[in-house]
Amino acid sequence: MPYDSTPSPVRPYIPASAQLPEMTLRALVMGIVLGMIFGASSLYLVLKVGLTVSASIPVAVIAITLFGMAKKLGGRDSTILENSITQTAGSAGESIAFGLGVTMPAIMILGFDLEISRVMLVGVLGALLGILMMIPMRRTMIVDQHNQLKYPEGTACAEVLKAAATESSREAAGEIREAGSEAAREAKRRAFIIFGGFGLGLLYKVANISFKGWKDTANFMFGAPLKAGSVGAELSPELLGVGYIIGPRIAATMAAGGVLSYLMLIPMIKFFGDLLAVPVSPGTMLIKDMGPDDIRSAYVLYIGAGAVAAGGLISLVRSMPTIWNGLKGGLSGMGKGSAADESVRTDRDIPLKWVVLGCLSIIAVITVATPLHMNVLGALLILVFGFLFATVSSRLTGEVGSSSNPISGMAVATLLFTCLIFLVMGWTGGQYYVTALSVGAIVCIAASNAGTTSQDLKTGFLVGSTPKLQQYAILAGALASALILGPILLKLNDASTVYVPAAQVAPNLRVDASKLSATGQLQGPQAASDSNTYKVWHKTDTVGGPAGKYFVKPDGEVAYLV
């Protein structure tokens, strides 16, 4: 799409000339605390089922409720801009949790320890990098393409905030609601629809999930000649709402991808691979023994990752004129000192010079941080893939929403490209596994947070927030959430760690114990039956048993797979 230097003006709910309390201490602190809570719950969810749901709207509703309770206790009424800052700071935890949850456990599966320093560094650096890379694209994605990119959760969140606007906010917006007037009735009707929908969705999920009233997914598998073909649906109110907001065209495109995968690619792979007597890489099972989800995980996932990467490159090339004009506008103001202070309030961003300096500082830390096992090439790959997928994520989030954004596909694509480059360079040792995964993890978190930042900035654009203050708020929220999610991830892992006797998975497996220095003991319930101290062996190949972490007896006999 060509760059439009004069996009159609959009009147925000709170005009730029209005001066309302916005980034107050109570709004920021509440947002950070809610972000930590939602980040922790999202981390558990992604480890259990592999997905998360955008936290912006729940955080906004909780903030409105808590501020309303504080007012009844004699406190000051909140403004819509304060509520916007709270939901902005509180939304960061969910996106960081997703990035950590889909990448960091792979390090343990490969047989390496998951150090707290590595997890925290990956979370902090990825989160901050994604936010900083999104800032120069705000005018391009949010303002110039307002009519093309809907940002479903961001638009819905803005409607929630406007429906619950307090009297001071309505006065600043010039919205007069006299008792019994048409405006008052319309406002009540909107509020009833929005919060009624929220209540209906809550009741549905409680009855469905908490009380297990009915299955939330329905599946039907076909037989020959469409063997392994299947049709399924997830009966979810949040997905129904996202589908309504994004509209029939984008929803039909997403459905078409599912049809292509489950009614064409999977049956084709099953048909042509049914007679093979050996597994086909990267799968580890015979295709004849695979179900639809097995084929999806082993083969179709990588086709999708390639499609995401190719589509992202095409989208980036097509958007470059727009992005370049936006960057050029930002670069032209880098040396103007206080000129930004004279600009319109609703068009102020963090100055580009600080964004560039911040990105360069993050790349420098990535390069020298010992726990990441990173090198200069890895840092450059993070910069390139980070910019590519932050752009792709921001655009896709605008089209299909955060909940449907294929972040995991971007992570897989990053890992595929990184591993290919490492293979060409001859870097195939165990240390480079961690380097490649660290690259993928930071890029995954950066892309996820870039999409979340876009949603928040869209909300702010519609309600009339100051972008600069929103950007500070989400940076603070992301930093706080990233610092606590690492310890929570390790605690969740420790709570569910199982010690499998080696005889069950790797009989007769031995190793030279004199070459092992690290030691460990069983933790959790199994520790009551075995208090011995063992040598720790990080096995990175599959010879004699699966890769992973093993406890070894002093004579070299392997005792447990951790």
Coordinates of C-alpha atoms in Angstrom, one line a residue, residues 165-546:
A165 CA -16.1 6.6 31.1
T166 CA -16.6 8.7 34.2
E167 CA -18.2 12.1 34.4
S168 CA -15.0 14.0 34.2
S169 CA -13.9 12.0 31.1
R170 CA -17.3 12.6 29.4
E171 CA -17.0 16.3 30.1
A172 CA -13.5 16.5 28.6
A173 CA -14.9 14.5 25.5
G174 CA -17.7 17.0 25.1
E175 CA -20.2 14.2 25.7
I176 CA -23.3 15.6 27.4
R177 CA -25.5 12.9 28.9
E178 CA -28.5 14.6 30.5
A179 CA -30.8 12.2 32.4
G180 CA -33.3 10.8 30.0
S181 CA -31.6 12.2 26.9
E182 CA -31.0 10.2 23.7
A183 CA -27.2 10.4 24.4
A184 CA -27.7 8.9 27.9
R185 CA -29.9 6.1 26.6
E186 CA -27.4 5.3 23.8
A187 CA -24.5 5.3 26.4
K188 CA -26.5 2.9 28.6
R189 CA -27.3 0.7 25.7
R190 CA -23.7 0.5 24.6
A191 CA -22.5 -0.2 28.2
F192 CA -25.2 -2.9 28.6
I193 CA -24.2 -4.7 25.4
I194 CA -20.4 -4.6 26.2
F195 CA -20.6 -5.6 29.8
G196 CA -23.5 -7.9 29.1
G197 CA -21.4 -9.7 26.6
F198 CA -18.6 -9.8 29.1
G199 CA -20.9 -11.4 31.7
L200 CA -22.3 -13.9 29.2
G201 CA -18.8 -14.9 28.1
L202 CA -17.8 -15.3 31.8
L203 CA -20.8 -17.5 32.6
Y204 CA -20.2 -19.6 29.5
K205 CA -16.5 -20.2 30.4
V206 CA -17.3 -21.0 34.0
A207 CA -20.0 -23.5 33.1
N208 CA -17.8 -25.0 30.3
I209 CA -14.4 -25.0 31.9
S210 CA -14.9 -24.9 35.7
F211 CA -17.9 -27.2 35.9
K212 CA -17.1 -29.2 32.7
G213 CA -20.7 -28.7 31.4
W214 CA -19.8 -29.7 27.8
K215 CA -16.8 -30.2 25.5
D216 CA -15.3 -26.9 24.2
T217 CA -14.0 -28.6 21.1
A218 CA -15.9 -30.7 18.5
N219 CA -14.0 -32.9 16.0
F220 CA -15.1 -35.2 13.2
M221 CA -12.6 -37.5 11.3
F222 CA -13.2 -38.7 7.8
G223 CA -12.5 -42.2 6.4
A224 CA -11.3 -43.2 3.0
P225 CA -10.8 -41.6 0.5
L226 CA -10.2 -38.6 2.7
K227 CA -8.3 -40.6 5.3
A228 CA -6.9 -38.5 8.2
G229 CA -9.0 -35.5 7.1
S230 CA -10.9 -33.9 9.9
V231 CA -13.2 -31.0 10.7
G232 CA -13.1 -29.3 14.1
A233 CA -14.4 -26.3 15.9
E234 CA -13.6 -24.6 19.3
L235 CA -16.8 -23.3 20.9
S236 CA -15.2 -20.2 22.5
P237 CA -16.9 -16.8 23.2
E238 CA -13.6 -15.0 22.9
L239 CA -12.9 -16.4 19.4
L240 CA -16.5 -15.6 18.4
G241 CA -16.0 -12.0 19.5
V242 CA -12.7 -11.7 17.6
G243 CA -14.3 -13.2 14.5
Y244 CA -17.1 -10.6 14.7
I245 CA -14.6 -7.7 15.0
I246 CA -12.2 -8.7 12.3
G247 CA -15.1 -9.3 9.8
P248 CA -16.0 -12.0 7.3
R249 CA -13.1 -11.4 4.9
I250 CA -10.3 -12.0 7.3
A251 CA -12.2 -14.7 9.2
A252 CA -12.8 -16.5 5.9
T253 CA -9.1 -16.3 5.1
M254 CA -8.2 -17.9 8.4
A255 CA -10.9 -20.6 7.9
A256 CA -9.4 -21.3 4.4
G257 CA -6.0 -22.0 6.0
G258 CA -7.6 -24.6 8.3
V259 CA -9.4 -26.2 5.3
L260 CA -6.1 -26.3 3.3
S261 CA -4.3 -27.9 6.3
Y262 CA -6.9 -30.4 7.5
L263 CA -8.8 -31.3 4.3
M264 CA -6.0 -31.2 1.8
L265 CA -2.4 -31.3 3.1
I266 CA -2.9 -33.7 6.0
P267 CA -4.9 -36.2 3.8
M268 CA -2.3 -35.9 1.0
I269 CA 0.6 -36.7 3.4
K270 CA -1.4 -39.6 4.8
F271 CA -2.2 -40.9 1.4
F272 CA 1.3 -40.8 -0.1
G273 CA 3.1 -41.8 3.1
D274 CA 0.9 -44.6 4.3
L275 CA 3.0 -47.3 2.6
L276 CA 6.4 -46.0 3.8
A277 CA 8.3 -48.4 6.0
V278 CA 10.5 -45.8 7.7
P279 CA 9.7 -42.4 9.4
V280 CA 10.2 -39.3 7.2
S281 CA 12.1 -36.5 8.9
P282 CA 11.3 -34.4 10.9
G283 CA 8.7 -36.9 12.1
T284 CA 9.8 -39.8 14.3
M285 CA 6.8 -42.1 13.7
L286 CA 5.6 -44.0 10.7
I287 CA 3.0 -41.9 8.8
K288 CA 0.6 -44.8 8.8
D289 CA 0.6 -44.7 12.7
M290 CA 0.0 -40.9 12.8
G291 CA -3.3 -39.1 13.4
P292 CA -4.2 -35.7 12.0
D293 CA -2.6 -33.8 14.9
D294 CA 0.5 -35.9 14.7
I295 CA 0.9 -35.0 11.0
R296 CA 0.2 -31.4 11.7
S297 CA 2.9 -31.2 14.3
A298 CA 5.5 -33.2 12.3
Y299 CA 5.0 -31.6 8.8
V300 CA 2.2 -29.1 8.3
L301 CA 3.5 -26.8 11.2
Y302 CA 6.7 -26.3 9.2
I303 CA 4.8 -25.6 6.0
G304 CA 2.9 -23.0 7.9
A305 CA 6.1 -21.5 9.4
G306 CA 7.5 -21.2 5.9
A307 CA 4.3 -19.5 4.7
V308 CA 4.4 -17.1 7.6
A309 CA 8.0 -16.2 6.8
A310 CA 7.4 -15.8 3.1
G311 CA 4.2 -13.8 3.7
G312 CA 6.0 -11.7 6.2
L313 CA 8.8 -10.9 3.7
I314 CA 6.3 -10.0 1.0
S315 CA 4.3 -7.8 3.5
L316 CA 7.5 -6.1 4.6
V317 CA 8.6 -5.3 1.1
R318 CA 5.2 -3.9 0.2
S319 CA 5.1 -1.9 3.4
M320 CA 8.7 -0.5 3.1
P321 CA 7.6 2.8 1.4
T322 CA 5.2 3.4 4.3
I323 CA 7.7 2.4 7.0
W324 CA 10.5 4.4 5.4
N325 CA 8.4 7.6 5.2
G326 CA 7.4 7.1 8.9
L327 CA 11.1 6.5 9.9
K328 CA 12.2 9.5 7.8
G329 CA 9.7 11.7 9.6
G330 CA 11.0 10.5 13.0
L331 CA 14.6 10.9 11.9
S332 CA 14.0 14.5 10.8
G333 CA 13.0 15.4 14.3
M334 CA 15.9 13.8 16.1
G335 CA 18.0 16.9 16.5
K336 CA 15.2 19.4 17.3
G337 CA 15.4 19.2 21.0
S338 CA 12.2 20.4 22.5
A339 CA 10.3 20.5 19.2
A340 CA 8.4 17.3 20.3
D341 CA 7.0 19.2 23.3
E342 CA 5.3 21.6 20.9
S343 CA 3.6 18.8 18.9
V344 CA 0.0 17.6 19.4
R345 CA -0.3 15.6 22.7
T346 CA -1.9 12.6 21.0
D347 CA 1.0 12.4 18.5
R348 CA 4.0 12.3 20.8
D349 CA 6.2 9.3 20.8
I350 CA 9.4 8.4 22.6
P351 CA 12.1 10.2 20.5
L352 CA 13.6 8.0 17.8
K353 CA 17.1 8.7 19.0
W354 CA 16.3 7.0 22.3
V355 CA 14.6 4.1 20.5
V356 CA 17.7 3.5 18.3
L357 CA 20.0 3.8 21.3
G358 CA 17.9 1.4 23.3
C359 CA 17.9 -1.2 20.5
L360 CA 21.7 -0.9 20.1
S361 CA 22.2 -1.3 23.9
I362 CA 20.0 -4.4 24.0
I363 CA 22.0 -6.0 21.1
A364 CA 25.2 -5.2 23.0
V365 CA 23.9 -6.8 26.1
I366 CA 22.8 -9.9 24.1
T367 CA 26.3 -10.2 22.7
V368 CA 28.2 -10.0 26.0
A369 CA 25.7 -11.8 28.3
T370 CA 27.4 -15.0 29.3
P371 CA 24.2 -17.0 30.2
L372 CA 22.9 -16.6 26.7
H373 CA 25.9 -18.3 25.0
M374 CA 25.5 -15.7 22.2
N375 CA 27.9 -14.6 19.6
V376 CA 28.0 -11.6 17.2
L377 CA 26.2 -13.5 14.4
G378 CA 23.4 -14.5 16.8
A379 CA 23.0 -10.9 17.9
L380 CA 22.8 -9.7 14.3
L381 CA 20.2 -12.5 13.5
I382 CA 18.1 -11.2 16.5
L383 CA 18.3 -7.7 15.0
V384 CA 17.2 -8.8 11.5
F385 CA 14.6 -11.3 12.5
G386 CA 13.4 -9.1 15.3
F387 CA 12.6 -6.2 13.0
L388 CA 11.1 -8.5 10.4
F389 CA 8.8 -10.4 12.7
A390 CA 8.0 -7.4 14.9
T391 CA 6.7 -5.7 11.7
V392 CA 4.9 -8.9 10.6
S393 CA 3.4 -9.4 14.1
S394 CA 2.1 -5.8 14.3
R395 CA 0.5 -6.1 10.9
L396 CA -1.1 -9.5 11.5
T397 CA -2.3 -8.5 14.9
G398 CA -4.1 -5.6 13.2
E399 CA -5.8 -8.0 10.8
V400 CA -6.6 -11.1 12.9
G401 CA -6.0 -10.1 16.5
S402 CA -3.5 -11.1 19.2
S403 CA -5.2 -14.4 20.0
S404 CA -4.9 -15.6 16.4
N405 CA -1.5 -14.2 15.7
P406 CA 0.8 -17.1 14.6
I407 CA 3.7 -16.2 16.9
S408 CA 4.8 -19.8 17.3
G409 CA 5.1 -20.1 13.5
M410 CA 7.4 -17.0 13.5
A411 CA 9.5 -18.7 16.2
V412 CA 9.8 -21.9 14.2
A413 CA 10.7 -19.9 11.1
T414 CA 13.4 -18.0 13.1
L415 CA 14.8 -21.3 14.4
L416 CA 14.8 -22.9 10.9
F417 CA 16.7 -20.0 9.3
T418 CA 19.1 -19.7 12.3
C419 CA 19.9 -23.4 12.3
L420 CA 20.4 -23.3 8.5
I421 CA 22.9 -20.5 8.9
F422 CA 24.7 -22.3 11.8
L423 CA 24.8 -25.5 9.7
V424 CA 26.5 -23.6 6.8
M425 CA 29.0 -22.1 9.3
G426 CA 29.7 -25.6 10.8
W427 CA 28.3 -24.7 14.2
T428 CA 26.7 -28.0 15.2
G429 CA 27.8 -28.6 18.8
G430 CA 25.7 -28.6 21.9
Q431 CA 26.5 -25.0 22.8
Y432 CA 25.0 -23.8 19.5
Y433 CA 21.7 -25.5 20.4
V434 CA 21.3 -23.0 23.2
T435 CA 22.4 -20.1 21.0
A436 CA 19.9 -21.0 18.3
L437 CA 17.1 -21.4 20.9
S438 CA 18.1 -18.1 22.6
V439 CA 17.8 -16.3 19.2
G440 CA 14.4 -17.9 18.6
A441 CA 13.2 -17.1 22.1
I442 CA 14.2 -13.4 22.0
V443 CA 12.7 -12.9 18.6
C444 CA 9.5 -14.8 19.6
I445 CA 9.0 -12.6 22.7
A446 CA 9.9 -9.4 20.7
A447 CA 7.3 -10.3 18.0
S448 CA 4.7 -11.2 20.6
N449 CA 5.2 -8.0 22.5
A450 CA 5.2 -5.9 19.3
G451 CA 1.7 -7.2 18.5
T452 CA 0.5 -6.4 22.1
T453 CA 2.0 -2.9 22.0
S454 CA 0.2 -2.3 18.7
Q455 CA -3.1 -3.3 20.3
D456 CA -2.5 -1.0 23.2
L457 CA -1.5 1.9 21.0
K458 CA -4.7 1.4 18.9
T459 CA -6.7 1.6 22.1
G460 CA -4.9 4.8 23.0
F461 CA -5.4 6.2 19.5
L462 CA -9.1 5.7 19.7
V463 CA -9.6 7.0 23.3
G464 CA -7.1 9.9 23.0
S465 CA -4.2 8.7 25.1
T466 CA -0.7 10.1 24.9
P467 CA 1.4 7.5 22.9
K468 CA 4.6 8.5 24.7
L469 CA 3.1 7.8 28.1
Q470 CA 1.6 4.5 26.9
Q471 CA 5.1 3.5 25.6
Y472 CA 6.7 4.3 29.0
A473 CA 3.9 2.3 30.8
I474 CA 4.3 -0.8 28.7
L475 CA 8.1 -0.7 29.0
A476 CA 7.7 -0.6 32.8
G477 CA 5.0 -3.3 32.8
A478 CA 7.1 -5.6 30.5
L479 CA 10.2 -5.2 32.6
A480 CA 8.4 -6.0 35.9
S481 CA 6.6 -9.0 34.3
A482 CA 9.7 -10.4 32.7
L483 CA 11.6 -10.3 36.0
I484 CA 9.1 -12.5 37.8
L485 CA 8.1 -14.9 35.0
G486 CA 11.5 -16.6 35.0
P487 CA 11.3 -17.8 38.6
I488 CA 7.7 -18.8 38.1
L489 CA 8.6 -20.9 35.1
L490 CA 11.3 -22.7 37.1
K491 CA 8.9 -23.3 40.0
L492 CA 6.3 -24.7 37.7
N493 CA 8.9 -27.0 36.2
D494 CA 10.1 -28.1 39.6
A495 CA 6.6 -28.8 40.8
S496 CA 6.0 -31.2 37.8
T497 CA 9.4 -32.8 37.4
V498 CA 9.3 -36.6 37.2
Y499 CA 12.4 -38.9 37.6
V500 CA 11.9 -41.9 35.3
P501 CA 14.1 -44.9 36.1
A502 CA 16.6 -45.3 33.3
A503 CA 15.7 -49.0 32.8
Q504 CA 12.3 -47.9 31.4
V505 CA 13.7 -45.5 28.7
A506 CA 17.4 -46.2 28.3
P507 CA 18.4 -49.7 29.6
N508 CA 22.1 -50.4 30.0
L509 CA 23.0 -46.8 29.3
R510 CA 26.4 -45.8 30.9
V511 CA 28.7 -42.9 30.9
D512 CA 32.2 -42.0 32.3
A513 CA 31.1 -40.5 35.6
S514 CA 34.6 -39.1 36.2
K515 CA 34.1 -36.5 33.5
L516 CA 30.9 -35.2 35.1
S517 CA 31.3 -32.4 37.7
A518 CA 27.7 -31.2 38.5
T519 CA 25.6 -33.0 41.1
G520 CA 21.9 -33.2 41.9
Q521 CA 19.3 -34.8 44.1
L522 CA 15.7 -35.8 43.5
Q523 CA 13.1 -33.1 44.3
G524 CA 9.4 -33.2 45.1
P525 CA 7.4 -36.3 46.2
Q526 CA 10.0 -38.8 44.8
A527 CA 12.7 -37.5 47.0
A528 CA 11.2 -39.3 50.0
S529 CA 12.2 -42.6 48.6
D530 CA 15.7 -41.7 47.3
S531 CA 17.9 -39.1 49.0
N532 CA 21.1 -40.1 47.2
T533 CA 23.3 -37.5 45.4
Y534 CA 24.0 -38.2 41.7
K535 CA 26.2 -36.9 39.0
V536 CA 24.3 -34.8 36.3
W537 CA 24.7 -35.7 32.6
H538 CA 23.3 -33.5 29.9
K539 CA 22.9 -35.9 27.0
T540 CA 22.4 -34.1 23.6
D541 CA 22.1 -37.0 21.2
T542 CA 19.7 -40.0 21.0
V543 CA 22.2 -42.8 21.0
G544 CA 21.1 -45.4 23.6
G545 CA 18.3 -43.3 24.9
P546 CA 16.5 -39.9 24.4

